[in-house]
XYZ file of C-alpha atoms in Angstrom:
584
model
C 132.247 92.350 122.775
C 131.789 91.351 126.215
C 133.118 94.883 127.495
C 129.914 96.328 125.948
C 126.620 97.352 128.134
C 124.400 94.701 127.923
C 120.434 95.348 128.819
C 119.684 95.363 132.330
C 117.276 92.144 132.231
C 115.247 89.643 129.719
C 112.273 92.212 129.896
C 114.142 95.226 128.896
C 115.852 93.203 125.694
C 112.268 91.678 124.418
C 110.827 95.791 124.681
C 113.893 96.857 122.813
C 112.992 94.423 119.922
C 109.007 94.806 120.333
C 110.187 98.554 120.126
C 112.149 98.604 117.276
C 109.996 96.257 115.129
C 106.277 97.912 116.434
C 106.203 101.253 115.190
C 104.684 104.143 113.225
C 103.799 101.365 110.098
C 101.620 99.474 112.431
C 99.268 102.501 112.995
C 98.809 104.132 109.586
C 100.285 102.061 107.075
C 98.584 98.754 108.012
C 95.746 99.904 108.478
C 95.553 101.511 105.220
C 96.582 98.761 103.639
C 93.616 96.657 104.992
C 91.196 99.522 103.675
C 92.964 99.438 99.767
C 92.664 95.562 99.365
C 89.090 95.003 100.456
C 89.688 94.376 104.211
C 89.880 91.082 106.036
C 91.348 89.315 102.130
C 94.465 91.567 103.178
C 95.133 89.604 106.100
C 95.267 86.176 104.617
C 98.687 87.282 102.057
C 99.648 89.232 105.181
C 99.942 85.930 107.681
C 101.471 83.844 104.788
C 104.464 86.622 104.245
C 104.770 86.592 108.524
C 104.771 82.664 108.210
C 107.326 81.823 105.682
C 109.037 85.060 105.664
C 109.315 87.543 108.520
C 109.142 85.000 111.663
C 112.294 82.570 109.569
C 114.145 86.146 109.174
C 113.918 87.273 112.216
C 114.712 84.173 114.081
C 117.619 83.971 111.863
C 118.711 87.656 112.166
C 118.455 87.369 116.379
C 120.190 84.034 116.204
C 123.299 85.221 114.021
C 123.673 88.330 116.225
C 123.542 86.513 119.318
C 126.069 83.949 118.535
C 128.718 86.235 116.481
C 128.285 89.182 118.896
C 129.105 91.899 116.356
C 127.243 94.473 114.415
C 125.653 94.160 110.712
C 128.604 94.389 108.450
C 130.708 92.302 111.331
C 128.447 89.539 111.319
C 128.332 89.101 107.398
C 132.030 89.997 106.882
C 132.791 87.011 108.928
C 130.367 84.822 107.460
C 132.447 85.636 104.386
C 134.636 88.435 103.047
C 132.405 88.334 100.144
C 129.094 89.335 102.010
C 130.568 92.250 103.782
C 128.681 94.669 101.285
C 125.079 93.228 103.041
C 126.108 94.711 106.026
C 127.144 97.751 104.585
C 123.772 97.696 102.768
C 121.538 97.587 106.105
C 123.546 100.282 107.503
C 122.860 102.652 104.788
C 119.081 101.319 104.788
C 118.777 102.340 108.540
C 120.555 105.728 107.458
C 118.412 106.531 104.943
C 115.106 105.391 106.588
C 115.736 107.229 109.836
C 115.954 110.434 107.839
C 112.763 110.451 106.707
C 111.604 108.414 109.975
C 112.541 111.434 112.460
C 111.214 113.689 109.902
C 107.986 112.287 110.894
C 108.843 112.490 114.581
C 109.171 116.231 113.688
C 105.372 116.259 112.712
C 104.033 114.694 115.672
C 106.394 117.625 117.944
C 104.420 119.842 115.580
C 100.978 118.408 116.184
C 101.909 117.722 119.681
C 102.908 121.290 120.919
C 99.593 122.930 119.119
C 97.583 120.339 120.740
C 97.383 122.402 123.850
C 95.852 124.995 122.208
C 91.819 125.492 122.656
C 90.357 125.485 120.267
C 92.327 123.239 118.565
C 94.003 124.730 115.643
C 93.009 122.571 113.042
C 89.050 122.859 114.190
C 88.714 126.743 112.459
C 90.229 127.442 109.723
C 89.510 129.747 107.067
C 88.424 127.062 104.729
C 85.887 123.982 104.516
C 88.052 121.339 105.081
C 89.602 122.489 107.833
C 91.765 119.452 108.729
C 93.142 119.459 105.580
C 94.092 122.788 105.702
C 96.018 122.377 108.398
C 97.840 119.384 107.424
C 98.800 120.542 103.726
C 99.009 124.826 104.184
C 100.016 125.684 107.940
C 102.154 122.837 108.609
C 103.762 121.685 105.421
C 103.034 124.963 103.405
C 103.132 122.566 100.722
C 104.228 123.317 96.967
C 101.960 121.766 94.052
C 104.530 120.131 92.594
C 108.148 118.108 93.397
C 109.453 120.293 90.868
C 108.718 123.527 93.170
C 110.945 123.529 96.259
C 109.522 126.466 98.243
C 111.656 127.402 101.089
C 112.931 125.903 104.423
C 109.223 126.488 106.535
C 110.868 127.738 110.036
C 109.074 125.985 112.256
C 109.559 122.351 110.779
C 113.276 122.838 111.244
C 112.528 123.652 114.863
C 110.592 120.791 115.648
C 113.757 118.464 113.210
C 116.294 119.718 115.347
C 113.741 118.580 118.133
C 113.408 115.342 117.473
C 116.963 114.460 116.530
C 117.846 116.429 120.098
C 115.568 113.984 121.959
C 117.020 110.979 119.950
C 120.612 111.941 120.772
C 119.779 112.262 124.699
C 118.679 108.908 124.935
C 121.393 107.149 123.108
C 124.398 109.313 124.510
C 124.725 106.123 127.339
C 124.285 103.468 124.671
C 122.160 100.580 125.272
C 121.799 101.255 128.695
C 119.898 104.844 128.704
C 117.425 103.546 125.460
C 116.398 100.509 128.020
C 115.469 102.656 130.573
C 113.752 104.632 127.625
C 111.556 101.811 125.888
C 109.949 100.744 129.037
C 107.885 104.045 128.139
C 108.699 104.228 124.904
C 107.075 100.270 124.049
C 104.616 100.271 126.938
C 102.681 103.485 126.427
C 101.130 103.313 123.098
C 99.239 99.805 124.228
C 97.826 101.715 127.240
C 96.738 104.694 125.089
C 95.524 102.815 122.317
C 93.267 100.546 124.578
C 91.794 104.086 125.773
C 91.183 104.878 122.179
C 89.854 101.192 121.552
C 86.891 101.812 124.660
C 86.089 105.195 123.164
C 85.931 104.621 119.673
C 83.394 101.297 119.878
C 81.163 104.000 121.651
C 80.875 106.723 118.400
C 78.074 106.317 117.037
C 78.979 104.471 113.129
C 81.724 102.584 114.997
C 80.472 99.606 113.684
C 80.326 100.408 110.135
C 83.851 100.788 110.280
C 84.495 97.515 111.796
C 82.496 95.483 109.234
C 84.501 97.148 106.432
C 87.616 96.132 108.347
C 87.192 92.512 108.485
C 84.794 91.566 105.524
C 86.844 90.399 103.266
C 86.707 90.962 99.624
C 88.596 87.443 98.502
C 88.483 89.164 94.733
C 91.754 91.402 95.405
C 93.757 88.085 96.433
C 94.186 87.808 92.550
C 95.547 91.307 92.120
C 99.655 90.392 92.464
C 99.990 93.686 94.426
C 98.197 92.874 96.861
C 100.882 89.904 98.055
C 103.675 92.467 97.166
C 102.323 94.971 99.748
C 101.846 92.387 102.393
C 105.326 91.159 101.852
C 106.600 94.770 102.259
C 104.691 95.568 105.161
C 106.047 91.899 107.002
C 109.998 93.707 106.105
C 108.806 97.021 107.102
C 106.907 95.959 110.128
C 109.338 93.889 111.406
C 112.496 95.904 110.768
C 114.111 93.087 109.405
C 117.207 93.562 107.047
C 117.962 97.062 108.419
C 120.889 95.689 111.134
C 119.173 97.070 114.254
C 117.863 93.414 115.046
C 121.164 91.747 115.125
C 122.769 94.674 117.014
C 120.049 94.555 119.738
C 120.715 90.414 120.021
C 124.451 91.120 120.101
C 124.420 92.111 123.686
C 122.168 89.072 124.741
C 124.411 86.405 126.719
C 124.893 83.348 124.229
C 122.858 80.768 125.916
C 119.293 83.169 125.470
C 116.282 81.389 123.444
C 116.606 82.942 120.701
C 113.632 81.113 118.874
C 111.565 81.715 121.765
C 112.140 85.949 121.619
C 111.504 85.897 117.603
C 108.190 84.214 118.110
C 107.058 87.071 120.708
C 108.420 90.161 119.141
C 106.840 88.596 115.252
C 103.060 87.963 116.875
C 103.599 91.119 119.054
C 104.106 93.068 116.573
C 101.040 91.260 114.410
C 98.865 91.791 117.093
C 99.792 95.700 117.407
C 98.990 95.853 113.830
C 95.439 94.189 114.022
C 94.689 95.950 117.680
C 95.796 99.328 116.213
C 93.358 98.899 113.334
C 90.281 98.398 115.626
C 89.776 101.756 117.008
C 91.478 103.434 113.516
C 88.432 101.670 111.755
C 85.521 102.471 114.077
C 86.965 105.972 113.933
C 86.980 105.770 110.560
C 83.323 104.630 110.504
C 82.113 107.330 112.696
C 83.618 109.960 110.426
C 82.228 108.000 107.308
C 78.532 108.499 108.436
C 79.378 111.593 109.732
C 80.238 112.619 106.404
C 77.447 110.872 104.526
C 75.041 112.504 106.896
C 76.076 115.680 106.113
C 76.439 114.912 102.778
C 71.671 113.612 102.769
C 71.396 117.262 104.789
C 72.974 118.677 102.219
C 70.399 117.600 99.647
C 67.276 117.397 101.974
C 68.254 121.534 102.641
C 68.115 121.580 98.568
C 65.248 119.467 97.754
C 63.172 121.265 100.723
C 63.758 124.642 99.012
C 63.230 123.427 95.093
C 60.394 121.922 95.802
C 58.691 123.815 98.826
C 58.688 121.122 101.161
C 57.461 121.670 104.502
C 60.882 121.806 106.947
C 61.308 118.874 108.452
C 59.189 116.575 106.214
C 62.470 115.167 104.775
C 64.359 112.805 107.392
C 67.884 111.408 106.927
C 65.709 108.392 107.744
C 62.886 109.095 104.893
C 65.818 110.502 102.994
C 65.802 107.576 100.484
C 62.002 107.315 100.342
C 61.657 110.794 99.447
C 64.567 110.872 96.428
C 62.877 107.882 94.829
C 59.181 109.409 95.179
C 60.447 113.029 93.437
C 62.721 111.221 90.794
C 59.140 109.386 89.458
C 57.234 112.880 89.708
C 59.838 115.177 88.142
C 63.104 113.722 87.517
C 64.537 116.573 85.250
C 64.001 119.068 88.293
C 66.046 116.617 90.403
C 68.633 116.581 87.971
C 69.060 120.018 87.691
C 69.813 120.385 91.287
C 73.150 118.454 90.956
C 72.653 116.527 94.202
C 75.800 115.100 95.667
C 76.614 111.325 95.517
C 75.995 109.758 99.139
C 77.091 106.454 99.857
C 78.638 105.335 103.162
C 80.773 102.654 101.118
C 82.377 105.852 99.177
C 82.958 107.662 102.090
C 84.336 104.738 104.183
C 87.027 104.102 101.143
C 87.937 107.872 101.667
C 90.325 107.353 104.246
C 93.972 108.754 103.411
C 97.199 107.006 103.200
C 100.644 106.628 104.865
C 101.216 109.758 107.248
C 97.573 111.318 105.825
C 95.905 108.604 108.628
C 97.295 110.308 111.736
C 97.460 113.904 110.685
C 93.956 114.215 108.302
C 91.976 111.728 109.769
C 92.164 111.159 113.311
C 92.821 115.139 113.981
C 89.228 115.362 112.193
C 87.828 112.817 114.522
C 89.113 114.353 117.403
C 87.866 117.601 117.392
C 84.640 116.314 117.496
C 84.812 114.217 120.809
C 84.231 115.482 124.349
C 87.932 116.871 125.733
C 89.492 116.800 122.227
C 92.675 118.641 124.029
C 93.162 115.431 126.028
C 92.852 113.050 123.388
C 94.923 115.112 120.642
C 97.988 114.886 123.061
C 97.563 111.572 124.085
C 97.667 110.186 120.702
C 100.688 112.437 119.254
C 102.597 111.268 122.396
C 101.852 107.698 121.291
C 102.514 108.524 118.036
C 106.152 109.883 119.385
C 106.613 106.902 121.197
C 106.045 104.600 118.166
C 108.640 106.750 116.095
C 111.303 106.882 118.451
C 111.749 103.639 119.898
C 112.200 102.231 116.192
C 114.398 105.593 115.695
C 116.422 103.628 118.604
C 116.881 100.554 116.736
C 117.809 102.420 113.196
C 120.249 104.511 115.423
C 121.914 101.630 116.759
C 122.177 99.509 113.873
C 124.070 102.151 111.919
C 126.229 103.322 114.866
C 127.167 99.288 115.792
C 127.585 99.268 112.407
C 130.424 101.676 112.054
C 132.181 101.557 115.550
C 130.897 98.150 117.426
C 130.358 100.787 119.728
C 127.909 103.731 121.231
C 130.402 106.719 121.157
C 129.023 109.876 122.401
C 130.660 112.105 119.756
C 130.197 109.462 117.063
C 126.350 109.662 117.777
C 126.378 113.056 118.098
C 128.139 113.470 115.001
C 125.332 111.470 113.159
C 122.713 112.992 114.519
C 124.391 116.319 113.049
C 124.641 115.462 109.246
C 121.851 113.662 109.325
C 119.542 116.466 110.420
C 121.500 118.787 107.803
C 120.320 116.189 105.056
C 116.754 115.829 106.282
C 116.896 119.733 105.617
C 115.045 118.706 102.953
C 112.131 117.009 104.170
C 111.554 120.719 105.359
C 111.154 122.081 102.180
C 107.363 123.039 100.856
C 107.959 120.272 98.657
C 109.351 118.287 101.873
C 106.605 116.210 101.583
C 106.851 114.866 98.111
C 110.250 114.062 99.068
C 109.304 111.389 102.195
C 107.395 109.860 99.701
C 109.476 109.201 97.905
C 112.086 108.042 100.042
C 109.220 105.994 102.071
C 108.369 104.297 98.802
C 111.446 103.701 97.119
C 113.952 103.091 100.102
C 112.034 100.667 102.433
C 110.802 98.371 99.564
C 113.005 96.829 97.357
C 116.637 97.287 98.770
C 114.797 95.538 102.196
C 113.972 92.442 99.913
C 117.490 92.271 98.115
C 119.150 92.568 101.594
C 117.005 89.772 103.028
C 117.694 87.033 100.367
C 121.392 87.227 100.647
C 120.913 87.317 104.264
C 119.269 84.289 104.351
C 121.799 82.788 101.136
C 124.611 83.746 103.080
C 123.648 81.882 106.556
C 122.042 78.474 104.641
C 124.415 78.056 102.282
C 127.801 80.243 103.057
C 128.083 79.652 106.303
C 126.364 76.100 106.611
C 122.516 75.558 107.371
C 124.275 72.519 109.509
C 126.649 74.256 111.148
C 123.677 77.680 111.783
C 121.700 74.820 113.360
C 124.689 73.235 115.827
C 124.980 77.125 116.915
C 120.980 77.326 117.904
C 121.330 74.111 119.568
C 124.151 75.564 121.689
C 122.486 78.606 122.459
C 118.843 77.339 122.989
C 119.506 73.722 123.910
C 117.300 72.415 120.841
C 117.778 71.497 117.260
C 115.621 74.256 114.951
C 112.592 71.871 113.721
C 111.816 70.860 110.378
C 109.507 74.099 110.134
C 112.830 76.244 110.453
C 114.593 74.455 108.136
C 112.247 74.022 105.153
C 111.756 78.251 105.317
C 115.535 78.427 105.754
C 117.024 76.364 103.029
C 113.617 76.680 100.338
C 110.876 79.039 101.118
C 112.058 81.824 102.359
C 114.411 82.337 99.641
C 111.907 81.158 97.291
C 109.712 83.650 97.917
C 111.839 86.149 98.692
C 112.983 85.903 94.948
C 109.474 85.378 93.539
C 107.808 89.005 95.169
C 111.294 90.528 94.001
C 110.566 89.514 90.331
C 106.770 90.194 90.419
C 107.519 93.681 91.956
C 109.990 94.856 89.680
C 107.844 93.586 86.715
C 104.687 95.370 88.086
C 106.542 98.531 88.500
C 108.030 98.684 84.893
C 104.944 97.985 83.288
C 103.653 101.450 84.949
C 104.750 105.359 84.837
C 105.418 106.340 88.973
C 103.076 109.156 90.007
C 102.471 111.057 92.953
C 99.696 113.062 94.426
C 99.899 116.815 94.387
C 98.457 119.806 96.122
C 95.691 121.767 94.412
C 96.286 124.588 95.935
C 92.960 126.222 94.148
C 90.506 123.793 95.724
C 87.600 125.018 98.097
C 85.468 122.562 100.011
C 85.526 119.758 97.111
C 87.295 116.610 96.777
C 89.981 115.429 95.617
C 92.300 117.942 97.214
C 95.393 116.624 95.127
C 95.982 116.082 91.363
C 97.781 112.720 90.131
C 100.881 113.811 88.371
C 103.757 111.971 86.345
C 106.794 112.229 88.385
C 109.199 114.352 86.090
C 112.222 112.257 84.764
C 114.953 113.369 86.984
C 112.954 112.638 90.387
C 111.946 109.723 88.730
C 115.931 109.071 88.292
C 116.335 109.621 92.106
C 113.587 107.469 92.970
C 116.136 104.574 91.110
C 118.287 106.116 92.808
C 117.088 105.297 96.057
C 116.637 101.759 95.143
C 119.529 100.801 93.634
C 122.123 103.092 96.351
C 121.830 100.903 99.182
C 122.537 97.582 97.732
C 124.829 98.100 95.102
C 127.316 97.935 98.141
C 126.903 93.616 97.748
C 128.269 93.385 94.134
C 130.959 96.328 95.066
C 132.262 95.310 98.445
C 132.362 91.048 96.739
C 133.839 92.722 93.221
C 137.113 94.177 95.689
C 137.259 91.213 97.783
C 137.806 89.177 94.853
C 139.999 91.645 93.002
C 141.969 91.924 96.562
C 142.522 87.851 96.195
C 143.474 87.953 93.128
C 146.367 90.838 93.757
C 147.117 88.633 97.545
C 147.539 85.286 95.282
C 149.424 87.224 92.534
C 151.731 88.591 94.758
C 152.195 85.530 96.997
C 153.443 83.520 93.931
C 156.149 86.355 93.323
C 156.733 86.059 97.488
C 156.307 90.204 97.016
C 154.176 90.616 100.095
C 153.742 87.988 102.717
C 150.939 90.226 104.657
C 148.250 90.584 101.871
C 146.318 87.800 102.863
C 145.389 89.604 106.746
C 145.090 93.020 104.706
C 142.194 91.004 102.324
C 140.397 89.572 104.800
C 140.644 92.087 107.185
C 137.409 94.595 108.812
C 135.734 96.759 106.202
């Protein structure tokens, strides 16, 4: 190990890991989250899960690497020949999730190259809701349903090949070129989103947004979910259980403070989420009244003609006044105009989910500030610079993975097949497809990975023994808050949100928003649909194909043994025992 390129310094390591662990999720799916379970109550599951489960993991995950110097599978292969299969398990996490991870890289390009344009694209189009538009017909061209494929849309695979392109240029030196690459890559975004932070307390409804953000609705803390999704987003967030962690601390000389870099990179990457929200709320907010002020004109326009009202006599500010004064003189008139529902609470619960945040809300905010060209490209570049420095980290957990190495052709050879399988994500019904992988592959094989992680090093290879190792390397014992979420809690819980999530999920039937294709200016724009049985089988699938490399790689290590200790007693072949315990 010690012929490998190490990072140049201390600073360039801690950005590789703030990097890797702060990326797309803290943006859009955070703050989403927040919106869904009533706010500030989100945060309160959301510290507990970083308390007794991500900051434990990670320290754990940076400490292993760091002391056994070898990739995923390595590291747990040497622990014991029975946990090999965990390693194997991460790598084909990290495969799987940077599919559909540089898939969205291949958005931003998208979003990114049309930003330039004046007006912007996405400002006129020959519909209503012209965002939307955008997002679902001239960029995805999207099908109504998984079960219709469509085609391969051109320009998607353009920007794919892209985006893998760029990844494979800045991992073709190994470590070396993606440190000179994440002082942009981790940097950037905080500068740009401090810009967006200035501007967006200054739009007028800002604040609106804010209060919803951090009122909390204590209520949803009894909804089980809502401790599920936190715990997901901590795994997610974090990166942990996907390898690239413990190949990053591999390189790190042995005597680094290990407990010290987990504690900046897990409330760096906390903050991010929180700071992120900010100006994604009070965006949010401004759009919200925006909305619901166009919503009151919309009925003042209607009431002023039914009634003859002098123009101008209804006010958004009289608005209210005015409703309540012609429901008492002739409510049957004002129900027969069919007035539209406007609430600002409605309108602020609007806001779309996962990948819908960037491209369907924020492009509609920006078009209506001053310079919209400017802004548009400064936040898809931040955007890109979120993807790919975790794209780094999923990269070079798979590749140390395989090779303990960053081979030019190896990663190059990657790159290849796994921009021919991400083909897919470029269908029309490419969409329905990162969904699914989103939902099903970064969920529950991350939590089966992380408890016999954590099994392996307290119990496997010694809790005592883990501990003399972090006193070696940091010259401290780990403190009784270390070892409590080592050896109890963190497996604990680990197993408990396992349980609750797999219970919660067979008591329901998956489904999956799809595109109306036949809607005009009204909402919703998708229908809810059952997910047909065989996607539904893939979506198992996808759950179950990761980590059912534990119980396989253990099942012929035992069965190995048992042929070694066979054949040993018959003296038929005195080498079995290295072949058993030898490398995956």
């Amino acid at each position: 190990r010690e012929k490998e390129p190490k990072g140049d310094n201390k600073i360039q390591y801690l950005l590789t890991c703030i990097g890797f662990a702060v990326g797309l999720g803290n943006v859009w799916r955070f703050p989403y989250l927040c919106q869904t379970y009533g706010g500030g109550a989100f945060l309160i599951p959301y510290v507990i899960a970083l308390v007794f489960e991500g900051l434990p993991l990670l320290h754990m995950e940076l400490a292993i690497g760091q002391r056994l110097r070898m990739g995923s599978v390595g590291v747990w292969s040497s622990i014991s020949p029975y946990q090999g299969g965990v390693g194997v398990a991460s790598m084909l996490v990290s495969f799987l999730v940077g599919l559909f991870y540089n898939m969205i890289l291949a958005w931003i390009l998208w979003y990114f190259f049309h930003s330039f344009q004046s007006p912007l694209p996405w400002r006129d189009c020959p519909i209503n809701i012209s965002v939307n538009y955008f997002w679902y017909r001239e960029t995805l061209n999207i099908t109504p349903n998984t079960e219709t494929s469509g085609s391969l849309q051109w320009w998607l695979v353009l920007c794919l090949a892209s985006a893998w392109c760029i990844v494979y240029i800045c991992f073709i030196r190994g470590i070396e070129t993606v440190g000179k690459a994440i002082y942009a890559t981790a940097t950037f975004p905080y500068l740009v989103l401090t810009i967006f932070l200035i501007t967006a307390l200054t739009l007028p409804g800002a604040s609106d947004g804010l209060i919803y953000l951090f009122t909390p609705n204590v209520k949803t803390l009894k909804n089980p979910k809502v401790w599920l999704d936190a715990a997901t987003q901590i795994f997610f967030s974090l990166s942990l259980a996907f390898g690239g962690l413990i190949a990053f601390s591999s390189y790190n000389p042995q005597k680094n403070n290990c407990e010290r870099d987990a504690l900046i990179v897990g409330c760096v990457n906390s903050f991010t989420s929180i700071y992120a929200s900010i100006p994604i709320f009070a965006i949010l907010g401004f759009k919200a009244n925006e909305n619901n002020n166009n919503c009151q004109n919309w009925n003042i326009l209607t009431l002023t003609n039914a009634f003859n009202i002098g123009v101008g006599n209804i006010t958004l500010e009289n608005y209210g006044e005015w409703l309540n004064y012609l429901n008492k003189t002739d409510p049957s008139e004002v129900e027969s105009l069919n007035l539209k529902a406007c609430n600002l609470q409605t309108f602020l619960e609007e806001s779309a989910s996962g990948t819908g945040l960037a491209f369907i809300l924020f492009t509609e905010a920006v078009i209506e500030m001053p310079a919209s060209q400017v802004w548009a490209v400064l936040f898809f570049v931040t955007l890109f610079c979120l993807g790919l420095s975790s794209m780094f980290g999923n990269l070079e957990g798979f590749i140390v993975t395989c090779l303990m190495m960053s081979d030019i052709l190896l990663t190059g050879l990657i790159c290849l097949i796994s921009f021919a399988v991400a083909l897919i994500f470029t269908l029309g019904s490419g969409n329905y497809w990162l969904e699914i992988f989103n939902s099903y592959v970064g969920s529950v094989p991350l939590l089966i990975i992380a408890f016999f992680e954590i099994i392996a090093v307290a119990y496997v290879y010694g809790i005592n023994r883990f501990n003399d190792d972090i006193e070696w390397m940091t010259g401290r014992r780990p403190n009784i808050y270390w070892q409590a979420t080592w050896r109890f809690i963190s497996p604990f819980m680990l197993l408990v949100v396992f349980v609750a999530y797999v219970v919660i999920e067979a008591e329901k039937q998956p489904t999956y928003n799809a595109w109306n294709p036949d809607y005009v200016s009204s909402l919703p724009l998708a229908d809810v649909l059952h997910y047909p049985e065989w996607v539904f089988a893939i979506c198992v699938l996808l759950s179950i194909l990761p980590v059912v490399a534990i119980p396989l790689v253990a099942f012929y290590k035992f069965m190995c043994l048992l042929k070694n200790y066979t054949m040993n007693r018959h003296n038929q072949n005195p080498y079995a025992n290295e072949y058993c315990h030898g490398e995956l």
